[in-house]
Amino acid sequence: MNFLEEKILSDGIVKPGNILKIDNFLNHQLDIEIIRHIAYELRLRFEGSKLNKILTIEASGIAIATMLGLACEVPVVFAKKGQTANSTDDKYVSHAYSFTHKRMNDVFVSKPYLHPTDKVLIVDDFLADGQAAHALIDIVKQAGAEVVGIGIAVEKGQQKGGDTLRKEGYWLESIAIIEEMDADTQTIRFRGQEPAHLRQNGTAELS
Ligand code: 5GP
């Protein structure tokens, strides 16, 4: 089991509706050592990709992207979510349905922050149905730039995002891939592993 799978087992909690809560180290409180480890692992996996920019989406992708930007010495851009103001002339705009908030969001990046010469690594905390990743891919394409890969901390393999992106030919690296999880029994099975019980050491930080 790798360091992130261990951390999820130690501190994660499965919520009804197929949601993994890891608020005490990634989605609310930030465990900088774990995030640094995630960033270093992604840098290793994308060695040779010639990336020159990292693109993520607010909010939880930013911590990983920042640390990865530092490690790779490249600029980091985050796409904003919400309703775009009246004029969209100065922005690349796409759309993504939010799995956690159950609503459609505009996703946008101001034009000066992406260029046709950019080789972009897309980074996010979770990959579920691939809505966020596809919106970011769309934005990179609108800018005439290239997607060199997609780096994810936690992929929910039981949802279609990962399979779709791989079929589309993208270089996708996910550090922890969840095959199944169960809110009633608080068990989780990672790809290539036996099912295991979550220990919930981090529940004190979860309200
Ligand atoms: P997708 O766009 O791939 O359908 O969903 C990915 C986005 O939804 C991520 O940016 C993440 O914020 C959120 N998300 C999806 N599933 C989960 C989950 O199980 N737990 C948490 N904390 N966020 C999730």
JSON list of C-alpha atoms and ligand atoms in Angstrom, two decimals:
[
{"chain": "A", "resi": 1, "resn": "MET", "atom": "CA", "xyz": [0.00, 0.00, 0.00]},
{"chain": "A", "resi": 2, "resn": "ASN", "atom": "CA", "xyz": [1.46, 3.43, -0.88]},
{"chain": "A", "resi": 3, "resn": "PHE", "atom": "CA", "xyz": [1.68, 6.46, 1.45]},
{"chain": "A", "resi": 4, "resn": "LEU", "atom": "CA", "xyz": [-1.56, 8.04, 0.23]},
{"chain": "A", "resi": 5, "resn": "GLU", "atom": "CA", "xyz": [-3.56, 4.83, 0.48]},
{"chain": "A", "resi": 6, "resn": "GLU", "atom": "CA", "xyz": [-2.21, 4.43, 4.03]},
{"chain": "A", "resi": 7, "resn": "LYS", "atom": "CA", "xyz": [-3.20, 8.00, 4.89]},
{"chain": "A", "resi": 8, "resn": "ILE", "atom": "CA", "xyz": [-6.71, 7.52, 3.50]},
{"chain": "A", "resi": 9, "resn": "LEU", "atom": "CA", "xyz": [-7.07, 4.32, 5.52]},
{"chain": "A", "resi": 10, "resn": "SER", "atom": "CA", "xyz": [-5.86, 6.09, 8.62]},
{"chain": "A", "resi": 11, "resn": "ASP", "atom": "CA", "xyz": [-7.82, 9.35, 8.38]},
{"chain": "A", "resi": 12, "resn": "GLY", "atom": "CA", "xyz": [-10.53, 9.07, 5.72]},
{"chain": "A", "resi": 13, "resn": "ILE", "atom": "CA", "xyz": [-14.24, 8.55, 6.22]},
{"chain": "A", "resi": 14, "resn": "VAL", "atom": "CA", "xyz": [-16.73, 7.28, 3.64]},
{"chain": "A", "resi": 15, "resn": "LYS", "atom": "CA", "xyz": [-19.90, 9.35, 3.43]},
{"chain": "A", "resi": 16, "resn": "PRO", "atom": "CA", "xyz": [-23.17, 8.23, 1.85]},
{"chain": "A", "resi": 17, "resn": "GLY", "atom": "CA", "xyz": [-23.40, 9.14, -1.83]},
{"chain": "A", "resi": 18, "resn": "ASN", "atom": "CA", "xyz": [-19.97, 7.75, -2.70]},
{"chain": "A", "resi": 19, "resn": "ILE", "atom": "CA", "xyz": [-18.02, 10.60, -1.12]},
{"chain": "A", "resi": 20, "resn": "LEU", "atom": "CA", "xyz": [-14.66, 10.12, 0.55]},
{"chain": "A", "resi": 21, "resn": "LYS", "atom": "CA", "xyz": [-13.98, 12.76, 3.16]},
{"chain": "A", "resi": 22, "resn": "ILE", "atom": "CA", "xyz": [-10.33, 13.57, 3.72]},
{"chain": "A", "resi": 23, "resn": "ASP", "atom": "CA", "xyz": [-10.84, 17.01, 5.20]},
{"chain": "A", "resi": 24, "resn": "ASN", "atom": "CA", "xyz": [-8.18, 16.68, 7.82]},
{"chain": "A", "resi": 25, "resn": "PHE", "atom": "CA", "xyz": [-5.29, 16.41, 5.38]},
{"chain": "A", "resi": 26, "resn": "LEU", "atom": "CA", "xyz": [-6.38, 17.64, 1.93]},
{"chain": "A", "resi": 27, "resn": "ASN", "atom": "CA", "xyz": [-9.81, 19.24, 1.67]},
{"chain": "A", "resi": 28, "resn": "HIS", "atom": "CA", "xyz": [-9.88, 21.57, 4.69]},
{"chain": "A", "resi": 29, "resn": "GLN", "atom": "CA", "xyz": [-6.86, 21.22, 6.96]},
{"chain": "A", "resi": 30, "resn": "LEU", "atom": "CA", "xyz": [-3.70, 20.74, 4.89]},
{"chain": "A", "resi": 31, "resn": "ASP", "atom": "CA", "xyz": [-1.08, 18.20, 5.87]},
{"chain": "A", "resi": 32, "resn": "ILE", "atom": "CA", "xyz": [1.91, 19.78, 4.15]},
{"chain": "A", "resi": 33, "resn": "GLU", "atom": "CA", "xyz": [4.09, 16.67, 4.42]},
{"chain": "A", "resi": 34, "resn": "ILE", "atom": "CA", "xyz": [1.49, 14.52, 2.66]},
{"chain": "A", "resi": 35, "resn": "ILE", "atom": "CA", "xyz": [0.88, 17.21, 0.03]},
{"chain": "A", "resi": 36, "resn": "ARG", "atom": "CA", "xyz": [4.62, 17.52, -0.54]},
{"chain": "A", "resi": 37, "resn": "HIS", "atom": "CA", "xyz": [4.81, 13.75, -0.94]},
{"chain": "A", "resi": 38, "resn": "ILE", "atom": "CA", "xyz": [1.92, 13.83, -3.46]},
{"chain": "A", "resi": 39, "resn": "ALA", "atom": "CA", "xyz": [3.68, 16.59, -5.41]},
{"chain": "A", "resi": 40, "resn": "TYR", "atom": "CA", "xyz": [7.05, 14.78, -5.45]},
{"chain": "A", "resi": 41, "resn": "GLU", "atom": "CA", "xyz": [5.36, 11.57, -6.59]},
{"chain": "A", "resi": 42, "resn": "LEU", "atom": "CA", "xyz": [3.63, 13.41, -9.45]},
{"chain": "A", "resi": 43, "resn": "ARG", "atom": "CA", "xyz": [6.89, 15.11, -10.44]},
{"chain": "A", "resi": 44, "resn": "LEU", "atom": "CA", "xyz": [8.54, 11.69, -10.64]},
{"chain": "A", "resi": 45, "resn": "ARG", "atom": "CA", "xyz": [5.70, 10.17, -12.64]},
{"chain": "A", "resi": 46, "resn": "PHE", "atom": "CA", "xyz": [5.68, 13.02, -15.18]},
{"chain": "A", "resi": 47, "resn": "GLU", "atom": "CA", "xyz": [9.44, 13.22, -15.56]},
{"chain": "A", "resi": 48, "resn": "GLY", "atom": "CA", "xyz": [10.21, 13.60, -19.25]},
{"chain": "A", "resi": 49, "resn": "SER", "atom": "CA", "xyz": [6.83, 15.17, -20.03]},
{"chain": "A", "resi": 50, "resn": "LYS", "atom": "CA", "xyz": [8.42, 18.59, -20.75]},
{"chain": "A", "resi": 51, "resn": "LEU", "atom": "CA", "xyz": [5.60, 20.34, -18.87]},
{"chain": "A", "resi": 52, "resn": "ASN", "atom": "CA", "xyz": [6.04, 24.09, -18.51]},
{"chain": "A", "resi": 53, "resn": "LYS", "atom": "CA", "xyz": [2.81, 24.99, -16.71]},
{"chain": "A", "resi": 54, "resn": "ILE", "atom": "CA", "xyz": [0.48, 23.45, -14.15]},
{"chain": "A", "resi": 55, "resn": "LEU", "atom": "CA", "xyz": [-3.26, 24.02, -14.34]},
{"chain": "A", "resi": 56, "resn": "THR", "atom": "CA", "xyz": [-5.68, 23.14, -11.56]},
{"chain": "A", "resi": 57, "resn": "ILE", "atom": "CA", "xyz": [-9.15, 24.19, -10.42]},
{"chain": "A", "resi": 58, "resn": "GLU", "atom": "CA", "xyz": [-10.12, 25.93, -7.21]},
{"chain": "A", "resi": 59, "resn": "ALA", "atom": "CA", "xyz": [-10.12, 25.10, -4.40]},
{"chain": "A", "resi": 60, "resn": "SER", "atom": "CA", "xyz": [-8.55, 21.85, -3.26]},
{"chain": "A", "resi": 61, "resn": "GLY", "atom": "CA", "xyz": [-6.34, 21.31, -6.30]},
{"chain": "A", "resi": 62, "resn": "ILE", "atom": "CA", "xyz": [-4.42, 24.48, -5.49]},
{"chain": "A", "resi": 63, "resn": "ALA", "atom": "CA", "xyz": [-2.41, 23.09, -2.59]},
{"chain": "A", "resi": 64, "resn": "ILE", "atom": "CA", "xyz": [-1.09, 20.15, -4.62]},
{"chain": "A", "resi": 65, "resn": "ALA", "atom": "CA", "xyz": [-0.48, 22.32, -7.69]},
{"chain": "A", "resi": 66, "resn": "THR", "atom": "CA", "xyz": [1.46, 24.91, -5.69]},
{"chain": "A", "resi": 67, "resn": "MET", "atom": "CA", "xyz": [3.80, 22.34, -4.20]},
{"chain": "A", "resi": 68, "resn": "LEU", "atom": "CA", "xyz": [4.24, 20.68, -7.60]},
{"chain": "A", "resi": 69, "resn": "GLY", "atom": "CA", "xyz": [4.96, 24.03, -9.21]},
{"chain": "A", "resi": 70, "resn": "LEU", "atom": "CA", "xyz": [7.69, 24.61, -6.65]},
{"chain": "A", "resi": 71, "resn": "ALA", "atom": "CA", "xyz": [9.13, 21.13, -7.23]},
{"chain": "A", "resi": 72, "resn": "CYS", "atom": "CA", "xyz": [9.07, 21.45, -11.05]},
{"chain": "A", "resi": 73, "resn": "GLU", "atom": "CA", "xyz": [9.93, 25.17, -11.10]},
{"chain": "A", "resi": 74, "resn": "VAL", "atom": "CA", "xyz": [7.01, 26.06, -13.38]},
{"chain": "A", "resi": 75, "resn": "PRO", "atom": "CA", "xyz": [4.13, 28.54, -13.03]},
{"chain": "A", "resi": 76, "resn": "VAL", "atom": "CA", "xyz": [0.80, 27.45, -11.62]},
{"chain": "A", "resi": 77, "resn": "VAL", "atom": "CA", "xyz": [-2.61, 28.66, -12.78]},
{"chain": "A", "resi": 78, "resn": "PHE", "atom": "CA", "xyz": [-5.93, 27.79, -11.18]},
{"chain": "A", "resi": 79, "resn": "ALA", "atom": "CA", "xyz": [-9.24, 27.90, -13.01]},
{"chain": "A", "resi": 80, "resn": "LYS", "atom": "CA", "xyz": [-12.00, 29.74, -11.20]},
{"chain": "A", "resi": 81, "resn": "LYS", "atom": "CA", "xyz": [-15.48, 28.32, -10.68]},
{"chain": "A", "resi": 82, "resn": "GLY", "atom": "CA", "xyz": [-18.83, 30.06, -10.55]},
{"chain": "A", "resi": 83, "resn": "GLN", "atom": "CA", "xyz": [-20.76, 32.29, -12.87]},
{"chain": "A", "resi": 84, "resn": "THR", "atom": "CA", "xyz": [-18.70, 34.29, -15.35]},
{"chain": "A", "resi": 85, "resn": "ALA", "atom": "CA", "xyz": [-19.41, 38.00, -15.41]},
{"chain": "A", "resi": 86, "resn": "ASN", "atom": "CA", "xyz": [-21.15, 39.50, -18.47]},
{"chain": "A", "resi": 87, "resn": "SER", "atom": "CA", "xyz": [-18.12, 39.63, -20.72]},
{"chain": "A", "resi": 88, "resn": "THR", "atom": "CA", "xyz": [-16.31, 36.43, -21.56]},
{"chain": "A", "resi": 89, "resn": "ASP", "atom": "CA", "xyz": [-14.09, 37.97, -24.28]},
{"chain": "A", "resi": 90, "resn": "ASP", "atom": "CA", "xyz": [-11.07, 37.97, -22.00]},
{"chain": "A", "resi": 91, "resn": "LYS", "atom": "CA", "xyz": [-11.55, 34.44, -20.67]},
{"chain": "A", "resi": 92, "resn": "TYR", "atom": "CA", "xyz": [-11.49, 30.83, -21.79]},
{"chain": "A", "resi": 93, "resn": "VAL", "atom": "CA", "xyz": [-14.74, 29.39, -20.41]},
{"chain": "A", "resi": 94, "resn": "SER", "atom": "CA", "xyz": [-15.93, 25.82, -20.02]},
{"chain": "A", "resi": 95, "resn": "HIS", "atom": "CA", "xyz": [-18.51, 24.07, -17.85]},
{"chain": "A", "resi": 96, "resn": "ALA", "atom": "CA", "xyz": [-18.43, 21.26, -15.29]},
{"chain": "A", "resi": 97, "resn": "TYR", "atom": "CA", "xyz": [-21.09, 19.56, -13.20]},
{"chain": "A", "resi": 98, "resn": "SER", "atom": "CA", "xyz": [-19.92, 19.43, -9.60]},
{"chain": "A", "resi": 99, "resn": "PHE", "atom": "CA", "xyz": [-20.18, 15.92, -8.18]},
{"chain": "A", "resi": 100, "resn": "THR", "atom": "CA", "xyz": [-19.95, 17.18, -4.59]},
{"chain": "A", "resi": 101, "resn": "HIS", "atom": "CA", "xyz": [-22.17, 20.28, -4.89]},
{"chain": "A", "resi": 102, "resn": "LYS", "atom": "CA", "xyz": [-24.62, 18.84, -7.47]},
{"chain": "A", "resi": 103, "resn": "ARG", "atom": "CA", "xyz": [-24.67, 21.91, -9.69]},
{"chain": "A", "resi": 104, "resn": "MET", "atom": "CA", "xyz": [-23.29, 23.14, -12.98]},
{"chain": "A", "resi": 105, "resn": "ASN", "atom": "CA", "xyz": [-20.41, 25.60, -12.74]},
{"chain": "A", "resi": 106, "resn": "ASP", "atom": "CA", "xyz": [-18.73, 27.84, -15.26]},
{"chain": "A", "resi": 107, "resn": "VAL", "atom": "CA", "xyz": [-15.00, 27.19, -15.17]},
{"chain": "A", "resi": 108, "resn": "PHE", "atom": "CA", "xyz": [-12.73, 29.91, -16.52]},
{"chain": "A", "resi": 109, "resn": "VAL", "atom": "CA", "xyz": [-9.18, 31.11, -16.94]},
{"chain": "A", "resi": 110, "resn": "SER", "atom": "CA", "xyz": [-8.19, 34.61, -18.02]},
{"chain": "A", "resi": 111, "resn": "LYS", "atom": "CA", "xyz": [-6.57, 34.56, -21.47]},
{"chain": "A", "resi": 112, "resn": "PRO", "atom": "CA", "xyz": [-3.18, 36.02, -20.48]},
{"chain": "A", "resi": 113, "resn": "TYR", "atom": "CA", "xyz": [-2.42, 33.00, -18.27]},
{"chain": "A", "resi": 114, "resn": "LEU", "atom": "CA", "xyz": [-2.43, 30.34, -21.00]},
{"chain": "A", "resi": 115, "resn": "HIS", "atom": "CA", "xyz": [-0.46, 30.49, -24.24]},
{"chain": "A", "resi": 116, "resn": "PRO", "atom": "CA", "xyz": [-0.28, 28.31, -27.38]},
{"chain": "A", "resi": 117, "resn": "THR", "atom": "CA", "xyz": [3.30, 27.39, -26.43]},
{"chain": "A", "resi": 118, "resn": "ASP", "atom": "CA", "xyz": [2.26, 25.97, -23.04]},
{"chain": "A", "resi": 119, "resn": "LYS", "atom": "CA", "xyz": [2.69, 22.28, -22.25]},
{"chain": "A", "resi": 120, "resn": "VAL", "atom": "CA", "xyz": [0.20, 21.89, -19.46]},
{"chain": "A", "resi": 121, "resn": "LEU", "atom": "CA", "xyz": [-0.02, 19.32, -16.70]},
{"chain": "A", "resi": 122, "resn": "ILE", "atom": "CA", "xyz": [-3.56, 19.28, -15.28]},
{"chain": "A", "resi": 123, "resn": "VAL", "atom": "CA", "xyz": [-3.68, 18.51, -11.56]},
{"chain": "A", "resi": 124, "resn": "ASP", "atom": "CA", "xyz": [-6.55, 17.88, -9.14]},
{"chain": "A", "resi": 125, "resn": "ASP", "atom": "CA", "xyz": [-7.28, 16.33, -5.76]},
{"chain": "A", "resi": 126, "resn": "PHE", "atom": "CA", "xyz": [-10.02, 13.91, -6.90]},
{"chain": "A", "resi": 127, "resn": "LEU", "atom": "CA", "xyz": [-11.07, 12.38, -10.19]},
{"chain": "A", "resi": 128, "resn": "ALA", "atom": "CA", "xyz": [-14.66, 11.07, -10.22]},
{"chain": "A", "resi": 129, "resn": "ASP", "atom": "CA", "xyz": [-16.71, 11.45, -13.41]},
{"chain": "A", "resi": 130, "resn": "GLY", "atom": "CA", "xyz": [-14.03, 13.55, -15.06]},
{"chain": "A", "resi": 131, "resn": "GLN", "atom": "CA", "xyz": [-16.12, 16.72, -15.33]},
{"chain": "A", "resi": 132, "resn": "ALA", "atom": "CA", "xyz": [-13.46, 19.01, -13.87]},
{"chain": "A", "resi": 133, "resn": "ALA", "atom": "CA", "xyz": [-10.65, 17.38, -15.88]},
{"chain": "A", "resi": 134, "resn": "HIS", "atom": "CA", "xyz": [-12.60, 17.67, -19.13]},
{"chain": "A", "resi": 135, "resn": "ALA", "atom": "CA", "xyz": [-13.42, 21.34, -18.48]},
{"chain": "A", "resi": 136, "resn": "LEU", "atom": "CA", "xyz": [-9.70, 22.02, -17.93]},
{"chain": "A", "resi": 137, "resn": "ILE", "atom": "CA", "xyz": [-8.77, 20.08, -21.10]},
{"chain": "A", "resi": 138, "resn": "ASP", "atom": "CA", "xyz": [-11.32, 22.15, -23.03]},
{"chain": "A", "resi": 139, "resn": "ILE", "atom": "CA", "xyz": [-9.78, 25.38, -21.70]},
{"chain": "A", "resi": 140, "resn": "VAL", "atom": "CA", "xyz": [-6.24, 24.28, -22.63]},
{"chain": "A", "resi": 141, "resn": "LYS", "atom": "CA", "xyz": [-7.46, 23.43, -26.15]},
{"chain": "A", "resi": 142, "resn": "GLN", "atom": "CA", "xyz": [-9.21, 26.81, -26.49]},
{"chain": "A", "resi": 143, "resn": "ALA", "atom": "CA", "xyz": [-5.85, 28.43, -25.70]},
{"chain": "A", "resi": 144, "resn": "GLY", "atom": "CA", "xyz": [-4.18, 26.35, -28.43]},
{"chain": "A", "resi": 145, "resn": "ALA", "atom": "CA", "xyz": [-1.91, 24.81, -25.79]},
{"chain": "A", "resi": 146, "resn": "GLU", "atom": "CA", "xyz": [-1.07, 21.14, -25.22]},
{"chain": "A", "resi": 147, "resn": "VAL", "atom": "CA", "xyz": [-2.17, 18.83, -22.38]},
{"chain": "A", "resi": 148, "resn": "VAL", "atom": "CA", "xyz": [0.89, 16.74, -21.50]},
{"chain": "A", "resi": 149, "resn": "GLY", "atom": "CA", "xyz": [-0.83, 14.80, -18.74]},
{"chain": "A", "resi": 150, "resn": "ILE", "atom": "CA", "xyz": [-3.27, 14.68, -15.86]},
{"chain": "A", "resi": 151, "resn": "GLY", "atom": "CA", "xyz": [-2.02, 14.13, -12.31]},
{"chain": "A", "resi": 152, "resn": "ILE", "atom": "CA", "xyz": [-4.54, 13.15, -9.65]},
{"chain": "A", "resi": 153, "resn": "ALA", "atom": "CA", "xyz": [-4.20, 12.39, -5.94]},
{"chain": "A", "resi": 154, "resn": "VAL", "atom": "CA", "xyz": [-7.32, 10.20, -5.51]},
{"chain": "A", "resi": 155, "resn": "GLU", "atom": "CA", "xyz": [-9.12, 8.55, -8.42]},
{"chain": "A", "resi": 156, "resn": "LYS", "atom": "CA", "xyz": [-12.49, 6.97, -7.74]},
{"chain": "A", "resi": 157, "resn": "GLY", "atom": "CA", "xyz": [-12.16, 4.04, -10.12]},
{"chain": "A", "resi": 158, "resn": "GLN", "atom": "CA", "xyz": [-15.79, 3.05, -9.72]},
{"chain": "A", "resi": 159, "resn": "GLN", "atom": "CA", "xyz": [-16.75, 6.27, -11.55]},
{"chain": "A", "resi": 160, "resn": "LYS", "atom": "CA", "xyz": [-16.13, 6.72, -15.24]},
{"chain": "A", "resi": 161, "resn": "GLY", "atom": "CA", "xyz": [-13.67, 9.65, -15.36]},
{"chain": "A", "resi": 162, "resn": "GLY", "atom": "CA", "xyz": [-10.41, 7.68, -15.27]},
{"chain": "A", "resi": 163, "resn": "ASP", "atom": "CA", "xyz": [-11.44, 5.09, -17.86]},
{"chain": "A", "resi": 164, "resn": "THR", "atom": "CA", "xyz": [-12.75, 7.77, -20.21]},
{"chain": "A", "resi": 165, "resn": "LEU", "atom": "CA", "xyz": [-9.58, 9.87, -20.03]},
{"chain": "A", "resi": 166, "resn": "ARG", "atom": "CA", "xyz": [-7.36, 6.80, -20.58]},
{"chain": "A", "resi": 167, "resn": "LYS", "atom": "CA", "xyz": [-9.49, 5.76, -23.59]},
{"chain": "A", "resi": 168, "resn": "GLU", "atom": "CA", "xyz": [-9.14, 9.29, -24.94]},
{"chain": "A", "resi": 169, "resn": "GLY", "atom": "CA", "xyz": [-5.38, 8.72, -24.86]},
{"chain": "A", "resi": 170, "resn": "TYR", "atom": "CA", "xyz": [-4.40, 11.07, -22.03]},
{"chain": "A", "resi": 171, "resn": "TRP", "atom": "CA", "xyz": [-1.39, 10.28, -19.84]},
{"chain": "A", "resi": 172, "resn": "LEU", "atom": "CA", "xyz": [-3.20, 9.93, -16.52]},
{"chain": "A", "resi": 173, "resn": "GLU", "atom": "CA", "xyz": [-1.45, 9.22, -13.23]},
{"chain": "A", "resi": 174, "resn": "SER", "atom": "CA", "xyz": [-3.45, 8.72, -10.03]},
{"chain": "A", "resi": 175, "resn": "ILE", "atom": "CA", "xyz": [-1.63, 8.01, -6.79]},
{"chain": "A", "resi": 176, "resn": "ALA", "atom": "CA", "xyz": [-4.50, 6.21, -5.03]},
{"chain": "A", "resi": 177, "resn": "ILE", "atom": "CA", "xyz": [-7.21, 4.47, -7.04]},
{"chain": "A", "resi": 178, "resn": "ILE", "atom": "CA", "xyz": [-10.33, 3.43, -5.15]},
{"chain": "A", "resi": 179, "resn": "GLU", "atom": "CA", "xyz": [-12.21, 0.46, -6.61]},
{"chain": "A", "resi": 180, "resn": "GLU", "atom": "CA", "xyz": [-14.97, 0.27, -4.02]},
{"chain": "A", "resi": 181, "resn": "MET", "atom": "CA", "xyz": [-15.95, 1.92, -0.78]},
{"chain": "A", "resi": 182, "resn": "ASP", "atom": "CA", "xyz": [-18.85, 1.39, 1.59]},
{"chain": "A", "resi": 183, "resn": "ALA", "atom": "CA", "xyz": [-20.28, 3.97, 3.98]},
{"chain": "A", "resi": 184, "resn": "ASP", "atom": "CA", "xyz": [-22.13, 1.38, 6.10]},
{"chain": "A", "resi": 185, "resn": "THR", "atom": "CA", "xyz": [-19.12, -0.83, 6.83]},
{"chain": "A", "resi": 186, "resn": "GLN", "atom": "CA", "xyz": [-16.45, 1.92, 6.43]},
{"chain": "A", "resi": 187, "resn": "THR", "atom": "CA", "xyz": [-14.42, -0.33, 4.16]},
{"chain": "A", "resi": 188, "resn": "ILE", "atom": "CA", "xyz": [-12.43, 0.63, 1.11]},
{"chain": "A", "resi": 189, "resn": "ARG", "atom": "CA", "xyz": [-10.67, -1.36, -1.59]},
{"chain": "A", "resi": 190, "resn": "PHE", "atom": "CA", "xyz": [-7.84, 0.17, -3.56]},
{"chain": "A", "resi": 191, "resn": "ARG", "atom": "CA", "xyz": [-6.88, -1.12, -7.02]},
{"chain": "A", "resi": 192, "resn": "GLY", "atom": "CA", "xyz": [-4.82, -4.29, -6.65]},
{"chain": "A", "resi": 193, "resn": "GLN", "atom": "CA", "xyz": [-5.47, -4.57, -2.89]},
{"chain": "A", "resi": 194, "resn": "GLU", "atom": "CA", "xyz": [-7.74, -6.45, -0.51]},
{"chain": "A", "resi": 195, "resn": "PRO", "atom": "CA", "xyz": [-10.64, -4.55, 1.15]},
{"chain": "A", "resi": 196, "resn": "ALA", "atom": "CA", "xyz": [-9.62, -2.79, 4.38]},
{"chain": "A", "resi": 197, "resn": "HIS", "atom": "CA", "xyz": [-11.38, -0.98, 7.23]},
{"chain": "A", "resi": 198, "resn": "LEU", "atom": "CA", "xyz": [-10.93, 2.77, 7.63]},
{"chain": "A", "resi": 199, "resn": "ARG", "atom": "CA", "xyz": [-9.44, 3.53, 11.04]},
{"chain": "A", "resi": 200, "resn": "GLN", "atom": "CA", "xyz": [-10.83, 7.11, 11.17]},
{"chain": "A", "resi": 201, "resn": "ASN", "atom": "CA", "xyz": [-8.01, 8.57, 13.20]},
{"chain": "A", "resi": 202, "resn": "GLY", "atom": "CA", "xyz": [-8.79, 11.89, 11.58]},
{"chain": "A", "resi": 203, "resn": "THR", "atom": "CA", "xyz": [-12.48, 12.06, 12.52]},
{"chain": "A", "resi": 204, "resn": "ALA", "atom": "CA", "xyz": [-11.76, 14.46, 15.38]},
{"chain": "A", "resi": 205, "resn": "GLU", "atom": "CA", "xyz": [-11.09, 17.12, 12.77]},
{"chain": "A", "resi": 206, "resn": "LEU", "atom": "CA", "xyz": [-14.23, 16.29, 10.78]},
{"chain": "A", "resi": 207, "resn": "SER", "atom": "CA", "xyz": [-17.35, 18.12, 11.84]},
{"chain": "B", "resi": 1, "resn": "5GP", "atom": "P1", "xyz": [-15.30, 15.00, -11.34]},
{"chain": "B", "resi": 1, "resn": "5GP", "atom": "O1", "xyz": [-15.26, 16.38, -11.91]},
{"chain": "B", "resi": 1, "resn": "5GP", "atom": "O2", "xyz": [-14.17, 14.13, -11.80]},
{"chain": "B", "resi": 1, "resn": "5GP", "atom": "O3", "xyz": [-16.63, 14.34, -11.51]},
{"chain": "B", "resi": 1, "resn": "5GP", "atom": "O4", "xyz": [-15.14, 15.20, -9.78]},
{"chain": "B", "resi": 1, "resn": "5GP", "atom": "C1", "xyz": [-13.94, 15.68, -9.28]},
{"chain": "B", "resi": 1, "resn": "5GP", "atom": "C2", "xyz": [-14.16, 16.88, -8.42]},
{"chain": "B", "resi": 1, "resn": "5GP", "atom": "O5", "xyz": [-15.22, 16.65, -7.51]},
{"chain": "B", "resi": 1, "resn": "5GP", "atom": "C3", "xyz": [-12.90, 17.14, -7.59]},
{"chain": "B", "resi": 1, "resn": "5GP", "atom": "O6", "xyz": [-12.39, 18.41, -7.97]},
{"chain": "B", "resi": 1, "resn": "5GP", "atom": "C4", "xyz": [-13.35, 17.12, -6.16]},
{"chain": "B", "resi": 1, "resn": "5GP", "atom": "O7", "xyz": [-13.33, 18.43, -5.65]},
{"chain": "B", "resi": 1, "resn": "5GP", "atom": "C5", "xyz": [-14.78, 16.63, -6.17]},
{"chain": "B", "resi": 1, "resn": "5GP", "atom": "N1", "xyz": [-14.96, 15.24, -5.68]},
{"chain": "B", "resi": 1, "resn": "5GP", "atom": "C6", "xyz": [-15.43, 14.19, -6.38]},
{"chain": "B", "resi": 1, "resn": "5GP", "atom": "N2", "xyz": [-15.56, 13.11, -5.61]},
{"chain": "B", "resi": 1, "resn": "5GP", "atom": "C7", "xyz": [-15.13, 13.47, -4.39]},
{"chain": "B", "resi": 1, "resn": "5GP", "atom": "C8", "xyz": [-15.03, 12.77, -3.14]},
{"chain": "B", "resi": 1, "resn": "5GP", "atom": "O8", "xyz": [-15.36, 11.58, -2.99]},
{"chain": "B", "resi": 1, "resn": "5GP", "atom": "N3", "xyz": [-14.55, 13.46, -2.08]},
{"chain": "B", "resi": 1, "resn": "5GP", "atom": "C9", "xyz": [-14.19, 14.77, -2.18]},
{"chain": "B", "resi": 1, "resn": "5GP", "atom": "N4", "xyz": [-13.71, 15.35, -1.08]},
{"chain": "B", "resi": 1, "resn": "5GP", "atom": "N5", "xyz": [-14.28, 15.48, -3.34]},
{"chain": "B", "resi": 1, "resn": "5GP", "atom": "C10", "xyz": [-14.75, 14.82, -4.42]}
]
